[in-house]
């Protein structure tokens, strides 16, 4: 009894209460320590000091100077000042991260990229900066220490993005809908462990949400059986803009970079060690040599092609996986809340995220071949739509026609050639040095690019004996990228007050260029209107403006229209059709900057149309709406005027199509006269139903559409695809359809007609998500 009195005494209870409060209070402060964004200051009201990077031609001249003597042996003294310490092959996230790290340590760095910076996987990610909740689940249930290390490393790197590039990165709450009561403690414990692993680098603490609050926050969510939701935080960024910020930061630190420069041959000295490479300018065809003490292969999915230059008989180490994403209109998700489906129909994870004013959904994990512009298969697009449909309210019609853009990125799963074959694929990243000295970094994901680069440069310094030129250790955890120093979240107000921009445009520029937005605005031409004063939009529904095109050419090494539409701006990822419409304007502005001829402008349009065909627009639709170059100069304007006048005379003698019913609800998918043709065909094959309304039977829909000229390819539609369209429209199992229902079905079938056919697979092969080198 005396013992119980001591245990439950007031003093003991006070100590226990105080200790508990101190423990949880201290833990809360620890997990939420540190400001997520820089504190504004008066300095951010004004433009930063001007900086203009060297031009591409100046960069090429420096590369050529290093190769003036190609017979230099490793360690030789001839033209020592012209030799680079490191030649980095690959301008994606990993390569540009290595360039920033090496240049900031004082090394003389050259970086070459065969295509454009971030043209591959680095611009086609899920746009998340995350540790991977699914990786953590696997680590716990399978006692996998490698995956635990991957999650821990990624969570600690995640916060670094907010510090070094705050304008390009932000916190994003992601909802996990809960439909089983037993999942509540399971999800809560998992997300709390996610928070704890992040430690002081944690963003915000996860929390539970009631059913009512979940539906208030995410009204599109399916309410049937919903118990509640758990919300956790991860990071989100603009991947290709982040890649460009890394490239420009490397340039500012002294690196020499060049896009559209392909390594065609690796040079070796008399001892068989690499001492440089032969490089080809893919825009002009000119070739030259570059000398370097060490060569780094950071080419992602194309790693094996560079390894083959070093050793044609090397063992293949990359097995690429295709990750497909689609872009949907903004009404599919709230503006500041994402959604994660942790268990799809085939066990994979799918994200449903707001991004740049639209919604992106994905991804898939399917074995793929290495290609420069992989296309999103129709099968993957429809699978994502089906998974989206499962989680949204039944009153929301998830349509194939709502897919504004679709893209496929290749994630490299890698096998370490120095490891035993039984060890399989590397989940994280792999660094390997060949006998000739080729240092290869492969695998990993966007979130861990900085840590990968640090480890790579540490290895390069030891391997190539570069301790002499090194001035300091790794600085990239604290080194703020170009555009960050003078930025604050309120900087866009200064842009509005100074340049008279629309609010949406000013916020877009601030959040994509940081303090470099002042330079972008200085290139904007007056609109000639009372408001806005500056900022002519490239596409009316998106905040991209003409000045961004000029800035991309002058300050960010954009060489093609695709560079601007896909990677300097993100228009083709947000809406491929809007990008097609903006293409002539982009080409016209770039032609003024780069002195393109009419033939070059036409070639740029042809290449861009081909690229956009891999971004979700069917080749037939892209060809049908292919624009012509905007005429420049007297001769081109005269020719264009004569052509337009001739077309006007021809139209005087053409029969004017019947355009009745071309507008109105459900008619937006049809050209002028098409609805009238559909009504005529519908009326020819219908009989009055019991209610007196004309209807067509389900089995006759395809036969009726064969009577309409614009549906000449309707015979290619299978019964399965018709059922897919009926199910998409919520009419599955219906035997008869009235005219309005027939119009809706016809519009949906039109989308299926222009979409590529799904590839047939005997069985769907998928790569386990925990082995995906690029994250989910």
mmCIF file of N, CA and C in Angstrom, residues 414-416 420-426 771:
data_model
loop_
_atom_site.group_PDB
_atom_site.id
_atom_site.type_symbol
_atom_site.label_atom_id
_atom_site.label_comp_id
_atom_site.label_asym_id
_atom_site.label_seq_id
_atom_site.Cartn_x
_atom_site.Cartn_y
_atom_site.Cartn_z
ATOM 1 N N UNK A 414 19.541 0.040 -62.241
ATOM 2 C CA UNK A 414 20.928 -0.270 -62.579
ATOM 3 C C UNK A 414 21.449 -1.480 -61.809
ATOM 4 N N UNK A 415 22.395 -2.166 -62.440
ATOM 5 C CA UNK A 415 23.096 -3.285 -61.830
ATOM 6 C C UNK A 415 24.578 -2.925 -61.751
ATOM 7 N N UNK A 416 25.132 -3.001 -60.569
ATOM 8 C CA UNK A 416 26.544 -2.679 -60.378
ATOM 9 C C UNK A 416 27.400 -3.776 -61.022
ATOM 10 N N UNK A 420 28.244 -9.026 -57.313
ATOM 11 C CA UNK A 420 27.878 -10.371 -57.740
ATOM 12 C C UNK A 420 26.540 -10.321 -58.460
ATOM 13 N N UNK A 421 26.376 -11.186 -59.453
ATOM 14 C CA UNK A 421 25.153 -11.168 -60.254
ATOM 15 C C UNK A 421 23.919 -11.482 -59.422
ATOM 16 N N UNK A 422 24.088 -12.212 -58.338
ATOM 17 C CA UNK A 422 22.943 -12.574 -57.516
ATOM 18 C C UNK A 422 22.406 -11.397 -56.716
ATOM 19 N N UNK A 423 23.137 -10.285 -56.715
ATOM 20 C CA UNK A 423 22.688 -9.146 -55.920
ATOM 21 C C UNK A 423 21.622 -8.331 -56.636
ATOM 22 N N UNK A 424 21.400 -8.589 -57.910
ATOM 23 C CA UNK A 424 20.286 -7.983 -58.618
ATOM 24 C C UNK A 424 20.422 -6.491 -58.847
ATOM 25 N N UNK A 425 19.275 -5.844 -59.020
ATOM 26 C CA UNK A 425 19.226 -4.429 -59.361
ATOM 27 C C UNK A 425 19.431 -3.556 -58.136
ATOM 28 N N UNK A 426 20.116 -2.437 -58.358
ATOM 29 C CA UNK A 426 20.349 -1.486 -57.284
ATOM 30 C C UNK A 426 19.126 -0.600 -57.134
ATOM 31 N N UNK A 771 11.709 -1.202 -56.373
ATOM 32 C CA UNK A 771 12.960 -1.306 -57.113
ATOM 33 C C UNK A 771 13.104 -0.220 -58.169
#
